mmCIF file of C-alpha atoms in Angstrom:
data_model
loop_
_atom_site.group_PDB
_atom_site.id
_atom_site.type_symbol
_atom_site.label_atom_id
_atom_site.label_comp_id
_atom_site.label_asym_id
_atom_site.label_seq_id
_atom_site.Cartn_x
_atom_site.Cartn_y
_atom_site.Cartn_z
ATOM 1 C CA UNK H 1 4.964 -0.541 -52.090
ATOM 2 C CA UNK H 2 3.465 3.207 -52.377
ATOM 3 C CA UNK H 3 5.333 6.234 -51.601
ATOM 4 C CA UNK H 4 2.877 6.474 -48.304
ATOM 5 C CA UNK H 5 4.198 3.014 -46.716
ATOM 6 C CA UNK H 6 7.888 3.949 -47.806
ATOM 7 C CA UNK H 7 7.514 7.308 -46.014
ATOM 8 C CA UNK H 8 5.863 5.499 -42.676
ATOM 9 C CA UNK H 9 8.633 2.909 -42.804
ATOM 10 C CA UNK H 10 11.439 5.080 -43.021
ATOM 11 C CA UNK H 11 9.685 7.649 -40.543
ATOM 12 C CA UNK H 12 9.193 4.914 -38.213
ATOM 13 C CA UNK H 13 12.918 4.002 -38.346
ATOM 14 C CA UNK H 14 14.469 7.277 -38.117
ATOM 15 C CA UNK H 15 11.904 8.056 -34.959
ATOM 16 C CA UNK H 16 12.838 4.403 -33.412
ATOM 17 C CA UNK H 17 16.733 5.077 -34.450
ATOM 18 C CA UNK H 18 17.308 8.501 -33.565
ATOM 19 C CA UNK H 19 15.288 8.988 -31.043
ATOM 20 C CA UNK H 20 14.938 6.183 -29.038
ATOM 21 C CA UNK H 21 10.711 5.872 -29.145
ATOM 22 C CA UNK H 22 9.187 3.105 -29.171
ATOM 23 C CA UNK H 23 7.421 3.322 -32.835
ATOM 24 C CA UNK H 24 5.342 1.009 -35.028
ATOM 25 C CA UNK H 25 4.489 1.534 -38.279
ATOM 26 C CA UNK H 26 0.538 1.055 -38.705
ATOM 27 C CA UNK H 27 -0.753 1.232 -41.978
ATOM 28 C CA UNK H 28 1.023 4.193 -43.812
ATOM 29 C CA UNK H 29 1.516 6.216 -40.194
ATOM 30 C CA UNK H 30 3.618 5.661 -37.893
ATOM 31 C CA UNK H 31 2.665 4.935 -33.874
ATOM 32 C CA UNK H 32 4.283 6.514 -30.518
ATOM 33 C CA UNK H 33 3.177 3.441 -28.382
ATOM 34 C CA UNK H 34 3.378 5.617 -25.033
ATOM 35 C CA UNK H 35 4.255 3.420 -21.814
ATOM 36 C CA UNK H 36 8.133 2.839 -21.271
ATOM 37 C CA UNK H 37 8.913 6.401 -19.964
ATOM 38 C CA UNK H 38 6.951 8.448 -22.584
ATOM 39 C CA UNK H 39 3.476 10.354 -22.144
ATOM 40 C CA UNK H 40 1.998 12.912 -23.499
ATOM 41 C CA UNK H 41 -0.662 15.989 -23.149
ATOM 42 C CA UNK H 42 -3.532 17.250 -25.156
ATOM 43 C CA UNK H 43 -4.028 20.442 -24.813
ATOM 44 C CA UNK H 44 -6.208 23.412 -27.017
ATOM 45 C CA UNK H 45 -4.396 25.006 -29.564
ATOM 46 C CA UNK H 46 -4.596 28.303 -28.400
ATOM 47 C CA UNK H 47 -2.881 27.436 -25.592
ATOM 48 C CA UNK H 48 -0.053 25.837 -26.575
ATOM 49 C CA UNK H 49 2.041 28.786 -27.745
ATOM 50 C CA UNK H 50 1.974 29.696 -24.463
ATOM 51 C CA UNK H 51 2.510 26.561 -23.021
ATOM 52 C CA UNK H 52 5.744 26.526 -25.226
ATOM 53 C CA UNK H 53 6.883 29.911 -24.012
ATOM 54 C CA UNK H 54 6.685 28.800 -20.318
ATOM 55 C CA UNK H 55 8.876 25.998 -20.835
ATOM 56 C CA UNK H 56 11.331 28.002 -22.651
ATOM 57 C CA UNK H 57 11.301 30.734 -20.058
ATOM 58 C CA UNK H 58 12.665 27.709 -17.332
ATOM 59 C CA UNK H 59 14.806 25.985 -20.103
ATOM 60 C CA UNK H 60 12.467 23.569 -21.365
ATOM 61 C CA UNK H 61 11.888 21.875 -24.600
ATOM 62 C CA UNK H 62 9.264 19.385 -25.237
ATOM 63 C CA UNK H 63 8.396 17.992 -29.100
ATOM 64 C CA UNK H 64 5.067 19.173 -29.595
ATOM 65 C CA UNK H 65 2.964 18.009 -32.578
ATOM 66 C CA UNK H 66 0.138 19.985 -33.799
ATOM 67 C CA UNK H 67 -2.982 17.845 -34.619
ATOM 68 C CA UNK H 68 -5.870 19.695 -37.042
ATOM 69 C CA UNK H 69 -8.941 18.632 -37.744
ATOM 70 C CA UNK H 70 -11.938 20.063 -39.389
ATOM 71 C CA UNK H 71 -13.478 20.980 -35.700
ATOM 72 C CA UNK H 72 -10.126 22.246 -34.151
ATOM 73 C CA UNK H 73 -6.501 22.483 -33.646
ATOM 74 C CA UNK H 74 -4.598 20.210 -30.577
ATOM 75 C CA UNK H 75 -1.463 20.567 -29.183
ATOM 76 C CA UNK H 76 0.201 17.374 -28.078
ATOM 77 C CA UNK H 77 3.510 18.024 -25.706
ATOM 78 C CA UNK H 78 5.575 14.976 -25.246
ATOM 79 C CA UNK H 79 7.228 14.189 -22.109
ATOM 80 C CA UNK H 80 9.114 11.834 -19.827
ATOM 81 C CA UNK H 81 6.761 10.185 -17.051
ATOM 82 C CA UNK H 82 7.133 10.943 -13.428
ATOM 83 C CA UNK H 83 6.128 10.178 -10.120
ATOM 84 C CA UNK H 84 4.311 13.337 -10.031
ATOM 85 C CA UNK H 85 1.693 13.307 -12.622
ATOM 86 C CA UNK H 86 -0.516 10.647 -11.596
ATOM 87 C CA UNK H 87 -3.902 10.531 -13.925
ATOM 88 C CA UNK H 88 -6.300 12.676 -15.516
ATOM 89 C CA UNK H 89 -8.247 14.258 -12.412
ATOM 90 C CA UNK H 90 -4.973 16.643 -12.286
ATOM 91 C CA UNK H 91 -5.389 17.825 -15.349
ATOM 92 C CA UNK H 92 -7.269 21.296 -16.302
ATOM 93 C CA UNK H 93 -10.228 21.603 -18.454
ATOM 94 C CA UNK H 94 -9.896 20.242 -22.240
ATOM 95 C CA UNK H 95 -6.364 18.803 -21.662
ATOM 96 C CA UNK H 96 -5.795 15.358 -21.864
ATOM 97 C CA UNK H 97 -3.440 12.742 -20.273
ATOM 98 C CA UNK H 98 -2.246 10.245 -22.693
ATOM 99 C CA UNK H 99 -0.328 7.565 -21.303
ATOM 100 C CA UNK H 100 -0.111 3.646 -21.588
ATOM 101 C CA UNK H 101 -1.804 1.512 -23.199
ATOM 102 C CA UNK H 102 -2.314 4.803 -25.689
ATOM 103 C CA UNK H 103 -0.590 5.954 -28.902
ATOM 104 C CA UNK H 104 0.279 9.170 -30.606
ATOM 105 C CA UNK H 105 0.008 9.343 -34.350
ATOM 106 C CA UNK H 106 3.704 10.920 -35.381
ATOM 107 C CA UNK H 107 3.472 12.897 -38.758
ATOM 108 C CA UNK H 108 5.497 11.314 -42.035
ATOM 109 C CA UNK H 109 9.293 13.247 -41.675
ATOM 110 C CA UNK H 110 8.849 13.470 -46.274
ATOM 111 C CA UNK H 111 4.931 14.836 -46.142
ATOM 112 C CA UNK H 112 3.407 17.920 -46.668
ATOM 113 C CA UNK H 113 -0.629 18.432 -46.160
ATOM 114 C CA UNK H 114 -1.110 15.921 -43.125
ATOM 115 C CA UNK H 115 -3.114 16.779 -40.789
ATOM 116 C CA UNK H 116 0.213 16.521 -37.876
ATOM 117 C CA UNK H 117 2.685 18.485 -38.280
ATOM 118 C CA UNK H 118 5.596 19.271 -35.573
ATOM 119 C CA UNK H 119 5.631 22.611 -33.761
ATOM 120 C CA UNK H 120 8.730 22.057 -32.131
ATOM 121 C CA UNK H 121 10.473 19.264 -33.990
ATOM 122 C CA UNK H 122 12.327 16.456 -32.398
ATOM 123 C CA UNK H 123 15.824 16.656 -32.167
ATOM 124 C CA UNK H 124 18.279 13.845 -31.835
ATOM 125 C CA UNK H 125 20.971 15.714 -30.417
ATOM 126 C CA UNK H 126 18.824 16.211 -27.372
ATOM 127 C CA UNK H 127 16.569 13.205 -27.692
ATOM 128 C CA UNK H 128 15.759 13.480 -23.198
ATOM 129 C CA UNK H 129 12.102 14.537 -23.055
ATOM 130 C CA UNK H 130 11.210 17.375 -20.412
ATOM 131 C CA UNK H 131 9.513 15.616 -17.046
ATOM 132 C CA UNK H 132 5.737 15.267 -17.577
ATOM 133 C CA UNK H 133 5.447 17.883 -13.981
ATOM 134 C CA UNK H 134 7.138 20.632 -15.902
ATOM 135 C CA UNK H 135 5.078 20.100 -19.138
ATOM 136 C CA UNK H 136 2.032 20.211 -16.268
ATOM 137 C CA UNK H 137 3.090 23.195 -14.719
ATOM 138 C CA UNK H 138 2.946 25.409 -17.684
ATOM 139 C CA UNK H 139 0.171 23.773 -19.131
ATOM 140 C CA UNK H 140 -1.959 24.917 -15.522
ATOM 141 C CA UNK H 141 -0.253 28.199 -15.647
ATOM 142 C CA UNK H 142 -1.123 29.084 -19.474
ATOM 143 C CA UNK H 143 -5.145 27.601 -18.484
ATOM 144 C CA UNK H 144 -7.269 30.288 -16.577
ATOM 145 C CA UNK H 145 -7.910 29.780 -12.672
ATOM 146 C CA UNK H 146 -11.511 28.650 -13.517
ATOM 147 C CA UNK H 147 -10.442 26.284 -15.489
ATOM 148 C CA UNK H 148 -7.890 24.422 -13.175
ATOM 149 C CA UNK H 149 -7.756 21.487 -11.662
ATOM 150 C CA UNK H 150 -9.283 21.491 -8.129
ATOM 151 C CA UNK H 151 -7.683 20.663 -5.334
ATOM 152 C CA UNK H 152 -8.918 18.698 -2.590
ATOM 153 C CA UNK H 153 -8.773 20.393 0.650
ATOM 154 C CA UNK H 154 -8.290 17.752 3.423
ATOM 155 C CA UNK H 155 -9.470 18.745 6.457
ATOM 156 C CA UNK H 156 -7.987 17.644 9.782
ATOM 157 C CA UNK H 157 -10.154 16.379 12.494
ATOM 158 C CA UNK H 158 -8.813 15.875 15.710
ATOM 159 C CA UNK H 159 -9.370 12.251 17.135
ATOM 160 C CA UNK H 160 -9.575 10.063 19.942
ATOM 161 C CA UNK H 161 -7.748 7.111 20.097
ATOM 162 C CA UNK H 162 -9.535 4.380 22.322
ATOM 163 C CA UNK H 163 -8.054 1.662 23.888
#
């Protein structure tokens, strides 16, 4: 067995173990199957410091994982689902919701050089992810008004009821 599939195996236990995720190792990486409570948000790099300063501000923490490639950097803020984040049409421009059936590559805990890394790292002592509608909030706050979501102005017509 290499050193790669050791490191995903034990990385998968200690996330599945100390956590509580539900984790998979694929390959030599390890899996965040999302479903079962957890979801998660893409979001542009340059936003997520301050993304990460808003939650902090109301007593927040979220694990966030940075994700680089050669094009960009991603943020991806883990949370717990609620009833108040229902799809993507919420979301602003360039962030992403990932939710079931989806999967979030988790960086190696013994690795240096991967392309994920953690910004703020997981911590088993407080293993509760932050509600998905406070991760939203900041994320809509830190994105500029043009940007934003758009909400759908109902309009109320009066009618008459026949019969």
């Amino acid at each position: 067995m290499t050193h790669s599939a050791i490191a995903a195996r034990t990385s998968t236990r200690w996330y599945r173990e100390k956590m509580a995720w539900n984790t998979r190792k694929a390959g030599n990486a390890v899996h965040l199957h999302l479903g079962t409570g957890v979801v998660a948000f893409d979001v542009p790099g340059d936003r997520m410091i301050h993304v990460h300063e808003l939650l902090l501000h109301h007593e927040i923490s979220a694990p966030v994982l940075v994700v680089t490639s050669a094009r960009e950097v991603r943020a991806v803020f883990l949370a717990e689902a609620d009833g108040v984040v229902l799809g993507q049409f919420q979301m602003p421009l360039g962030v992403s919701y990932l939710t079931c059936p989806g999967v979030v590559e988790l960086p190696l805990l013994d690795r240096l050089g991967q392309d994920r890394r953690w910004f703020v790292t997981p911590d088993p002592a407080s293993r509760w992810l932050s509600p998905a509608s406070a991760v939203l909030a900041a994320i809509i706050t830190s994105t500029r008004p043009s940007s934003r979501p758009r909400r759908s102005v109902l309009r109320l017509e009066p009618r008459q009821l026949i019969g």
